[in-house]
Coordinates of C-alpha atoms and ligand atoms in Angstrom, one line a residue:
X1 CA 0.0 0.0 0.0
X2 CA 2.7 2.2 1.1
X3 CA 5.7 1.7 -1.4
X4 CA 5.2 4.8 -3.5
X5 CA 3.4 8.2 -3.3
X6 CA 1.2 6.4 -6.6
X7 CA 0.2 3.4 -4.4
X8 CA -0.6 5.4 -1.4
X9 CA -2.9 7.6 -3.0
X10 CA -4.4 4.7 -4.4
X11 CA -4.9 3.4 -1.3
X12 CA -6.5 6.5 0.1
X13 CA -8.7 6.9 -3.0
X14 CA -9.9 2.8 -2.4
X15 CA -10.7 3.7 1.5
X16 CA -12.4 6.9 0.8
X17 CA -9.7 9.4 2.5
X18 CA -9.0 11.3 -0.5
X19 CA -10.7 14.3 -1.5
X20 CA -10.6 15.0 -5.8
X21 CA -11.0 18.8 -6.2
X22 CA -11.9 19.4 -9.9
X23 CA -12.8 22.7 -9.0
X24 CA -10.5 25.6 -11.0
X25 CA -8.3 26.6 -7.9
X26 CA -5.2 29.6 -8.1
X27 CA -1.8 28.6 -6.4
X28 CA -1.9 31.7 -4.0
X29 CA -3.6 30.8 -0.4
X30 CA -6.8 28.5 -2.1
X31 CA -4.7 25.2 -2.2
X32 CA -3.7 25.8 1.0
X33 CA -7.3 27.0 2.0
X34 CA -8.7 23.8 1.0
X35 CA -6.2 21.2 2.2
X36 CA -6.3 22.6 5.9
X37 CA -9.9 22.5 5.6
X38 CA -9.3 19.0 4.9
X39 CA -7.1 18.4 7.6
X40 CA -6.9 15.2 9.8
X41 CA -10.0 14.1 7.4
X42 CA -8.8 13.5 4.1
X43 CA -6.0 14.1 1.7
X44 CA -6.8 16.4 -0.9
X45 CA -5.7 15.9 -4.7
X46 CA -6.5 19.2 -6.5
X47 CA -6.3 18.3 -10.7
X48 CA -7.1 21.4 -12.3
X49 CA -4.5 24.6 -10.6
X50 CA -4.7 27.6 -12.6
X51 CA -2.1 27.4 -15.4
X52 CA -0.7 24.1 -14.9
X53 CA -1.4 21.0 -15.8
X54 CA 0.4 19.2 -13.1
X55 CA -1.8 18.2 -10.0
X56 CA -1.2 19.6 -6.5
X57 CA -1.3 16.6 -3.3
X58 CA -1.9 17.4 0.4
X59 CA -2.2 16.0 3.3
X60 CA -1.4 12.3 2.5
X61 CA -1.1 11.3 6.6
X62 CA -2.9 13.8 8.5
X63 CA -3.9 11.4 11.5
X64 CA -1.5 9.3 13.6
X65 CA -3.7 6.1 12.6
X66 CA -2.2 7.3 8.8
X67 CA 1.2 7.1 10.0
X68 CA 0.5 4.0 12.4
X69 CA -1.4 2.1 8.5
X70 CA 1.5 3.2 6.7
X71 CA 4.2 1.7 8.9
X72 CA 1.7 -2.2 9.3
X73 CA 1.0 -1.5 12.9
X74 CA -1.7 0.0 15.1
X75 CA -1.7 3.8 17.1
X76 CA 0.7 1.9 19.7
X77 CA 3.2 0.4 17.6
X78 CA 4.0 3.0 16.0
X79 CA 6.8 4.1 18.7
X80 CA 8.2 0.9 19.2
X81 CA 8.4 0.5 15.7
X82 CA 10.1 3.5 14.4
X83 CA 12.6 3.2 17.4
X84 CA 13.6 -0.7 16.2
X85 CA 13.5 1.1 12.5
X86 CA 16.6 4.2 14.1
X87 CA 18.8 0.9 16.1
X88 CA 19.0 -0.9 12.8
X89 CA 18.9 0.9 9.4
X90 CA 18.7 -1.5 6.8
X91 CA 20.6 -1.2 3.2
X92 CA 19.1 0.8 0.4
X93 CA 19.3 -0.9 -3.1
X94 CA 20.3 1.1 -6.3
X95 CA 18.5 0.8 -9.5
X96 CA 19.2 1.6 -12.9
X97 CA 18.6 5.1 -14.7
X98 CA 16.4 2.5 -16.9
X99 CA 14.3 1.1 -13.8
X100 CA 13.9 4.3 -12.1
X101 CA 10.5 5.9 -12.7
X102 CA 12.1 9.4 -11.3
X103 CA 13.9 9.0 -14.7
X104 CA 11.2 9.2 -17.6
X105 CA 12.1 12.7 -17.9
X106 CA 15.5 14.0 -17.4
X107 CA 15.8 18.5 -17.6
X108 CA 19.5 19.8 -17.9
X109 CA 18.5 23.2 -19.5
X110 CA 16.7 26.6 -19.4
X111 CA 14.9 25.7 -15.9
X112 CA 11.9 27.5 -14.5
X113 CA 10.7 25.8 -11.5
X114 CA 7.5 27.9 -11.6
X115 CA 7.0 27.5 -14.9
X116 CA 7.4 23.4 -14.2
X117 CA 5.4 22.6 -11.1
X118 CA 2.7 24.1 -9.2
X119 CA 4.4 25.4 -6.0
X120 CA 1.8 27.1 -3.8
X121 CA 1.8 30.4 -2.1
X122 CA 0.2 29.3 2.1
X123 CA 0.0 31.9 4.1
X124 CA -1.1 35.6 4.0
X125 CA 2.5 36.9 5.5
X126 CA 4.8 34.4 3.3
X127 CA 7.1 35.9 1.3
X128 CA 6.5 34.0 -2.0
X129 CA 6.2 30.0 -3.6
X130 CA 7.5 27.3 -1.1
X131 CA 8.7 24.2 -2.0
X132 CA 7.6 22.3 1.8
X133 CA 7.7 18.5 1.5
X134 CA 11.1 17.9 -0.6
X135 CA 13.2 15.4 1.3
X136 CA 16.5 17.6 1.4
X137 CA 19.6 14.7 0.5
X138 CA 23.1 15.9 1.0
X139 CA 26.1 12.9 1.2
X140 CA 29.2 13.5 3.9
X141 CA 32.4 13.4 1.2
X142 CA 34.6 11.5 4.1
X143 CA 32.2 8.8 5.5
X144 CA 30.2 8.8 1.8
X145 CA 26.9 8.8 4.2
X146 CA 23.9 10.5 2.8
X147 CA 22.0 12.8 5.4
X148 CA 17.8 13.5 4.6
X149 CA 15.7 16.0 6.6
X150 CA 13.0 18.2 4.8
X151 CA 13.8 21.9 4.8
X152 CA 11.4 24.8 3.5
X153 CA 12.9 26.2 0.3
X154 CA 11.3 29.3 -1.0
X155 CA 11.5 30.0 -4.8
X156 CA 13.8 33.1 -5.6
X157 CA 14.2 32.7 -8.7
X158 CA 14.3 30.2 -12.1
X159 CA 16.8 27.9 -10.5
X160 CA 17.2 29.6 -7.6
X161 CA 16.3 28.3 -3.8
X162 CA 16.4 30.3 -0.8
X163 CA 16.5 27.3 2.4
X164 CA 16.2 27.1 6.3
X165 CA 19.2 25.4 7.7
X166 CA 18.8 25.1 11.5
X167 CA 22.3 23.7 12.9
X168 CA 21.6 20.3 12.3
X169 CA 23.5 17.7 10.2
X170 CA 22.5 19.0 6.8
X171 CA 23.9 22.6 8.2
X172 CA 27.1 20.8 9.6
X173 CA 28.1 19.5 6.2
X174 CA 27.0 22.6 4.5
X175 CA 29.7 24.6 6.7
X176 CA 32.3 22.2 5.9
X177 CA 31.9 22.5 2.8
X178 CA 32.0 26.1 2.5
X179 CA 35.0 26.6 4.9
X180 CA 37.0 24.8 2.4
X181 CA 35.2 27.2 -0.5
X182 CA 33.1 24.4 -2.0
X183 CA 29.4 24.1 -2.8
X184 CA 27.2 21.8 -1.4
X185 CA 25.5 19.0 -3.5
X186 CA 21.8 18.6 -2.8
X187 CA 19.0 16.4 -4.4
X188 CA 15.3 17.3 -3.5
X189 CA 12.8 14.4 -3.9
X190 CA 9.5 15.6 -3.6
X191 CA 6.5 12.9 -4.1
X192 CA 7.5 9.8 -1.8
X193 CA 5.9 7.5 0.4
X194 CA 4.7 8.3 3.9
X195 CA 7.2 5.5 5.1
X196 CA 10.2 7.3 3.9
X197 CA 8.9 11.0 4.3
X198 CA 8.7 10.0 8.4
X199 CA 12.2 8.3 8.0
X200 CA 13.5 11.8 7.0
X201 CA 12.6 13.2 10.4
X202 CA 14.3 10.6 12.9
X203 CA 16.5 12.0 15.4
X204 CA 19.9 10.1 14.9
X205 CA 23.6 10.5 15.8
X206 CA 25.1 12.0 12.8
X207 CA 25.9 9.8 10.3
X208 CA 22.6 7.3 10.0
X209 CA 21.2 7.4 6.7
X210 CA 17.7 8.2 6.9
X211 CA 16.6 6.2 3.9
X212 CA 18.0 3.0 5.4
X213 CA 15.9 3.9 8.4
X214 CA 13.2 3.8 5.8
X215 CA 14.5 0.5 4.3
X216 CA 14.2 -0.9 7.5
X217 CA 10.5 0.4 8.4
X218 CA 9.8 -0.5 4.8
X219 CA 11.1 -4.6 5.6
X220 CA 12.4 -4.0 1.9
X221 CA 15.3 -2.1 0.2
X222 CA 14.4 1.0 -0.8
X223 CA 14.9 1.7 -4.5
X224 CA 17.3 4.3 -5.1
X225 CA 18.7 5.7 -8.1
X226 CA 21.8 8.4 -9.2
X227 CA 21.3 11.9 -9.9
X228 CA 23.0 13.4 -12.9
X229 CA 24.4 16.3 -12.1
X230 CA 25.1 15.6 -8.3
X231 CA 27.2 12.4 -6.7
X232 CA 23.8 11.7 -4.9
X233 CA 21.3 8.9 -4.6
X234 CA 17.6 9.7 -4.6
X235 CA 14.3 7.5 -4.4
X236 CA 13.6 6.2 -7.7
X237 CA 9.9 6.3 -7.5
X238 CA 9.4 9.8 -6.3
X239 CA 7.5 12.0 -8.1
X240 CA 9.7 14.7 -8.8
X241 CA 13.6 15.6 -7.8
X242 CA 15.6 18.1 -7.9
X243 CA 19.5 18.2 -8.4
X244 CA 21.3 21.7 -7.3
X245 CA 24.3 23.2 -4.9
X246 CA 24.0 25.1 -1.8
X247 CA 26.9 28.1 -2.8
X248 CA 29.5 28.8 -0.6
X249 CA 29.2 32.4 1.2
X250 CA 26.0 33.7 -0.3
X251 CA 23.1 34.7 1.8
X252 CA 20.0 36.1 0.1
X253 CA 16.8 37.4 1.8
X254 CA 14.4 34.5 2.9
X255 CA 11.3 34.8 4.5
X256 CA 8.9 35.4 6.5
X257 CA 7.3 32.1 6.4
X258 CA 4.4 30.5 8.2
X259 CA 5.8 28.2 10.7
X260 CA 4.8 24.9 12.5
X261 CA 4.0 26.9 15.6
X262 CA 1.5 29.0 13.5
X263 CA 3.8 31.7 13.9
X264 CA 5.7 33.5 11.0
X265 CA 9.5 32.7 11.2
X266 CA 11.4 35.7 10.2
X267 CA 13.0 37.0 7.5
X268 CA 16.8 37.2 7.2
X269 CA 19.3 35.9 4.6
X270 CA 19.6 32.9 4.7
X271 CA 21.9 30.3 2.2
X272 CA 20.9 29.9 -2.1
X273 CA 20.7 26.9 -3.8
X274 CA 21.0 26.6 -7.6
X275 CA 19.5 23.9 -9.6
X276 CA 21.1 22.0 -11.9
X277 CA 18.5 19.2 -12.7
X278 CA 15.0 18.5 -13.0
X279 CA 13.8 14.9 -12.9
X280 CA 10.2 13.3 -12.9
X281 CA 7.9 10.9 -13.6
X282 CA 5.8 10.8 -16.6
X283 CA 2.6 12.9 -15.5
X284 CA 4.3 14.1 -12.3
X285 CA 1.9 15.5 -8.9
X286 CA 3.3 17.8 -6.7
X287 CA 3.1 17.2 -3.2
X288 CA 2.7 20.1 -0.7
X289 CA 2.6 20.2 3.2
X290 CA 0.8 23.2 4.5
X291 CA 2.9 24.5 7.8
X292 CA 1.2 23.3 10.9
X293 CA -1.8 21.0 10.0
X294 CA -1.4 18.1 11.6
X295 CA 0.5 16.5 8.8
X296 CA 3.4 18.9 9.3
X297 CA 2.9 18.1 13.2
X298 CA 2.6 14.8 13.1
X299 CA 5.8 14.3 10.8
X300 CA 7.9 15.9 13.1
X301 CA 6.4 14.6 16.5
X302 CA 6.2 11.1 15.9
X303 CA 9.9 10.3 15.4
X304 CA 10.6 12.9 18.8
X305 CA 8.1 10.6 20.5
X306 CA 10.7 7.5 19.4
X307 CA 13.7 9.3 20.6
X308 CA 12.1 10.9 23.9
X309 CA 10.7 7.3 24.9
X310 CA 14.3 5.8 24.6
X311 CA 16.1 8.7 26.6
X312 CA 12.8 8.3 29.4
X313 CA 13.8 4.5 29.4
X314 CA 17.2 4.8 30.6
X315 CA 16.0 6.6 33.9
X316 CA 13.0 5.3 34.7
X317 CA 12.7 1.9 33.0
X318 CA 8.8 1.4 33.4
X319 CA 7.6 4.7 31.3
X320 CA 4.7 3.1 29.5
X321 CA 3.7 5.7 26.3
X322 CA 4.8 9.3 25.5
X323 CA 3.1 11.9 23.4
X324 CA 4.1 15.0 22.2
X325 CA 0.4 16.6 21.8
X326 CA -1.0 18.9 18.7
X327 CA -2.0 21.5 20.9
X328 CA 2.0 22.2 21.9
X329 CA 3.0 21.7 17.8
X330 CA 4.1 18.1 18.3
X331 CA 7.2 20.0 19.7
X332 CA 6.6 21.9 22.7
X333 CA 4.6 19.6 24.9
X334 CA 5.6 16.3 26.2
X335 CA 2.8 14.3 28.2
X336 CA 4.6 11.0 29.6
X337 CA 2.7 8.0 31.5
X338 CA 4.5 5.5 34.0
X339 CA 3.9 2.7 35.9
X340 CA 5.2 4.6 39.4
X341 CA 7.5 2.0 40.9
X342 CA 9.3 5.0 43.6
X343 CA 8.3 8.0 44.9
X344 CA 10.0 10.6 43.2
X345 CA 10.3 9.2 39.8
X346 CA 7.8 11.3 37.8
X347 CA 10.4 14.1 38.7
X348 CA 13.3 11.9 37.1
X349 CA 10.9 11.6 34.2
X350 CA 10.4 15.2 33.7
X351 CA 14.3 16.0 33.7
X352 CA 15.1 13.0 31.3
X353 CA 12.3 14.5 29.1
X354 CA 13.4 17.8 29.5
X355 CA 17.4 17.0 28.6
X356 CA 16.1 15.0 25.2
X357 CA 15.3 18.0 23.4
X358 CA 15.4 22.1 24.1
X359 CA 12.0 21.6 22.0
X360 CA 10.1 20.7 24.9
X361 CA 9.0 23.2 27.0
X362 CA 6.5 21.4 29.1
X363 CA 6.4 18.2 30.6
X364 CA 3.2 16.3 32.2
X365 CA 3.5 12.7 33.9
X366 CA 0.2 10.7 34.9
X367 CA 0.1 7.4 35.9
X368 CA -0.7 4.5 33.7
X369 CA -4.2 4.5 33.9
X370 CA -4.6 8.0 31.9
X371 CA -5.0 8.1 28.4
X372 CA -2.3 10.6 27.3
X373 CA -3.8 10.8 24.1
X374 CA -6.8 11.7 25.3
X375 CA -6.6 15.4 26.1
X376 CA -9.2 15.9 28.4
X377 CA -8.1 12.5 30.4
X378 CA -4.7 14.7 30.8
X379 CA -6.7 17.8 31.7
X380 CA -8.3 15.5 34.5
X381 CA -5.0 14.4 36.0
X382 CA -3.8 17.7 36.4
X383 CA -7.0 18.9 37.8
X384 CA -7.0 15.7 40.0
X385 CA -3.5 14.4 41.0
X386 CA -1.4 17.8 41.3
X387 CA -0.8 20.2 43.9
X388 CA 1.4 23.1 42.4
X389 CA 3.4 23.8 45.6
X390 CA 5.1 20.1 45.7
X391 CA 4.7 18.9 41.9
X392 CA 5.6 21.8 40.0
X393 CA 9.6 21.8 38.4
X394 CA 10.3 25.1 36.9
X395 CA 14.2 26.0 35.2
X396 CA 14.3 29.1 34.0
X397 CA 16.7 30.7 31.5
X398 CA 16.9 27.5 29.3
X399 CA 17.4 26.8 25.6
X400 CA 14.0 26.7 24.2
X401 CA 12.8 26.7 20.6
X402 CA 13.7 30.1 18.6
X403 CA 10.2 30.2 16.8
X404 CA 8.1 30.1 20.3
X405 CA 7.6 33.9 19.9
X406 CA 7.4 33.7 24.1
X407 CA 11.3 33.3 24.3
X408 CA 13.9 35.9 24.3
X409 CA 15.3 34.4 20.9
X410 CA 14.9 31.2 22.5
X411 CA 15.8 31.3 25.8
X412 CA 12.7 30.9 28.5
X413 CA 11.2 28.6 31.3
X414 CA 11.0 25.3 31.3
X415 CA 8.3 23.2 33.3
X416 CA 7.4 19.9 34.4
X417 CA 3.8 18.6 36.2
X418 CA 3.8 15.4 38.1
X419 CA 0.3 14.0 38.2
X420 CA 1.0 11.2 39.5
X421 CA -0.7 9.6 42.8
X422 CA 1.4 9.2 45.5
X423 CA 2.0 5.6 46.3
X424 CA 1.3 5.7 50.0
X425 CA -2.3 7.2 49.3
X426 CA -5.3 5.9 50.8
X427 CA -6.5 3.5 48.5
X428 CA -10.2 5.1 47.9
X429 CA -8.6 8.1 47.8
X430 CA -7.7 7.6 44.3
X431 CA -10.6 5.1 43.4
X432 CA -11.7 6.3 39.7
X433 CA -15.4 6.0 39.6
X434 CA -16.8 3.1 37.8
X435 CA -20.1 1.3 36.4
X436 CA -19.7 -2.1 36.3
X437 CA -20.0 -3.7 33.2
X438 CA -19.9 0.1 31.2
X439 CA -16.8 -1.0 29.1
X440 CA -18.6 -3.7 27.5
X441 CA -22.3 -2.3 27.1
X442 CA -23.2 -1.6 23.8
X443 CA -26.0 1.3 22.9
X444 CA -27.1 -0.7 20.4
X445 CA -28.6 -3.4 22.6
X446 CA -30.7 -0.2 24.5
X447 CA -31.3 1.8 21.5
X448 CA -32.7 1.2 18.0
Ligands
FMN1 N1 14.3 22.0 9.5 C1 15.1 23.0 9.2 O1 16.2 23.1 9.6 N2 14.6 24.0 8.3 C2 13.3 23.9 7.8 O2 12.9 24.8 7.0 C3 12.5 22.8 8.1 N3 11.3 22.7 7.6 C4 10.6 21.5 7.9 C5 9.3 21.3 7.3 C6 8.6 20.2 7.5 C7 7.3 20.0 6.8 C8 9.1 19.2 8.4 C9 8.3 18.0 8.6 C10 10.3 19.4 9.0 C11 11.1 20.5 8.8 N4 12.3 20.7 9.4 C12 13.1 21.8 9.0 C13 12.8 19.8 10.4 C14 13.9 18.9 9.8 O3 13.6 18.3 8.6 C15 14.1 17.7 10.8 O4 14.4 18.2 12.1 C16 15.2 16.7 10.4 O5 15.1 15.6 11.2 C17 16.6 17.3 10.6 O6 17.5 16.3 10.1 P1 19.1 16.3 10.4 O7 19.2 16.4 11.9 O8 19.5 15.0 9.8 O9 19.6 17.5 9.6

């Protein structure tokens, strides 16, 4: 179902998730309009954009059940199974430029990536076109290892890019590059399965290929194939990909841009990328992620969830389920449960979970018995099992996220909320109400 952007919408399309909007509909703000009205219900495949001919896609896993079909498992193997996926990548496998789909058509001249695809316009403030959901491939010359993270790229020109480079790998091997006076090779596949687009946003030690994280949640190679102009790999069945350098020491105005905190991230120069290749498919669909629905979100919270339940595991060994919520961007908020084995451990939880990323701001720990993904179970535990004067942590003058508009620049509060009941309560103190039987009663039986 999953192997390629083709078969996943197919699949949608078969389960009635996917919305066809034949309706004429213009690039600037009424893609975007529609898709997030689709949001968390269905993907939305829009046929007929003004002026082009190529066919716009949002919003291909907008719900964590998405992700969870996508990867063969249910809501609560999706964790487990993306963390096995980061401890053992497993080997890509290269085909020919013959075999690759990506291949069928091969640009090496007069490029106008406007004039090609239909790259949307989202928000009110942006400053122009973004490119959103192109899986960003760079390789590391020494150890040969290819790096993938999605970066926004706003179009400033033909076959020019303006990108976001946060101080991450990509970043790292960008700098090297340019301190020795060299470009940066880049590939940009845009169009790929869900699998691999949530590979590209595992947190990893420097140096893990995030496409044989993909091979491995895949439980098949993935098919790569080589770029022309660029000593890179790419997947052979996405839709579309790009082949360009990031230049060494040029900075062009990027920005503002709607960002996943439903913020505007500034504008400030920022690096240029030139392309020197265009490949797709025959028939190609561009694929676009409007910032902060819930597919955005999702993408980046689910592989944080992987890597915040490993580094909750080494200190207290009986955490039961993490989840970074929507309401705090998949980013901010961390809402951890435990089976409470000491008294004291929630606190332990909140400074493991607090260490695994300067994202998270705030930190809530319930027992096992609370749904954390149930929002208004977590609203109850706070309101039920916390007392502000002894369960309350609060650090100030951390490293928080730069686009929470709260921070000075990124520096702010941290806090943690242990609602968990103390082990030497009474035990009706804690009793949760119940009807006998209520779990199993159907209305049905009661109610024609
Ligand atoms: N990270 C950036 O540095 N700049 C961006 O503009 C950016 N945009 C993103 C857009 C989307 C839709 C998503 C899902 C993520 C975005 N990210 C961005 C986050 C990175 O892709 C992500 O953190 C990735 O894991 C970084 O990989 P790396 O550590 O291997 O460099």
């Amino acid at each position: 179902k999953a192997r390629t952007f083709r078969t996943w919408l197919e699949h949608l399309q078969k389960t009635d998730r996917l919305a066809v909007i034949d309706r004429k509909v213009s690039l600037q703000y009424e893609v975007a309009m529609v898709a997030k009205k689709l949001d968390g219900k269905k993907a939305s495949y829009f046929t007929n954009v003004e002026e082009y001919d190529v066919p716009v896609v949002s919003g291909i896993c907008s719900t964590r059940e998405d992700f969870a079909e996508a990867l063969g498992t249910d809501q609560y193997g999706v964790i487990s199974k993306f963390s096995e996926a980061v401890a053992a990548p497993a080997p890509c496998r290269l085909l020919t430029k013959q075999e690759a789909p990506v291949k069928e058509n091969i640009i090496l001249e007069d490029i106008d990536l406007m004039k090609m695809f239909p790259i949307p316009v989202h928000h009110d403030k942006d400053s122009g076109n973004y490119i959103t959901a192109g899986l960003f491939i760079v390789r590391d010359p020494v150890t040969r290892k290819q790096n993938v993270s999605i970066h926004r790229l706003q179009i400033s020109g033909k076959n020019k890019i303006g990108v976001l480079l946060l101080p991450r790998h990509t970043f790292h091997l960008y700098k090297q590059a340019e301190e020795a006076g060299r470009p940066l090779e880049c590939a940009i596949a845009i169009g790929v399965d869900p699998v691999t687009l949530l590979a590209s946003q595992a947190s990893t030690p420097f140096g893990v290929d995030e496409l044989e994280i993909a091979s491995a949640l895949r439980d098949e190679p993935l098919e790569l194939v080589r770029c022309e102009t660029v000593d890179i790999d790419v997947p052979a069945c996405a839709e579309i990909v790009l082949e360009g350098k990031i230049l060494p020491h040029i900075r062009e105005p990027e920005g503002p841009f709607g960002e996943f905190p439903k913020y505007y991230g500034p504008r400030t120069d920022k690096e240029v990328i030139e392309i020197t290749a265009v490949n797709h498919r025959n028939n190609p669909i561009f694929y676009t992620i409007v910032a902060a629905g819930y597919e955005h979100l999702l993408l980046g919270g689910i592989p944080r969830e992987a890597s915040l339940f490993q580094s909750i595991l080494q200190t207290v060994p009986s955490v039961k389920a993490v989840h970074m919520s929507p309401g705090g961007t998949c980013r901010y908020h961390a809402i951890v449960s435990i089976k409470k084995r000491n008294d004291g451990e929630a606190k332990n939880v909140i400074l493991a979970a607090l260490a695994n990323s300067f994202d998270i701001k705030h930190v809530v720990v319930t027992d096992e018995d609370v749904d954390i993904f149930n929002m208004e179970e977590v609203e109850w535990a706070i309101a039920t099992r916390y007392q502000a004067d002894k369960d309350l942590v609060v650090i100030h003058e951390a490293q928080g996220s730069k686009l929470d508009p709260s921070t000075r620049d990124g520096v702010g509060s941290k806090m943690g909320f242990d609602c968990t009941v103390p082990l030497n309560s009474e035990p009706m103190q804690y009793l949760r109400i119940q009807i006998p039987g209520y779990d199993e009663c159907s209305l049905d039986e009661y109610i024609n």
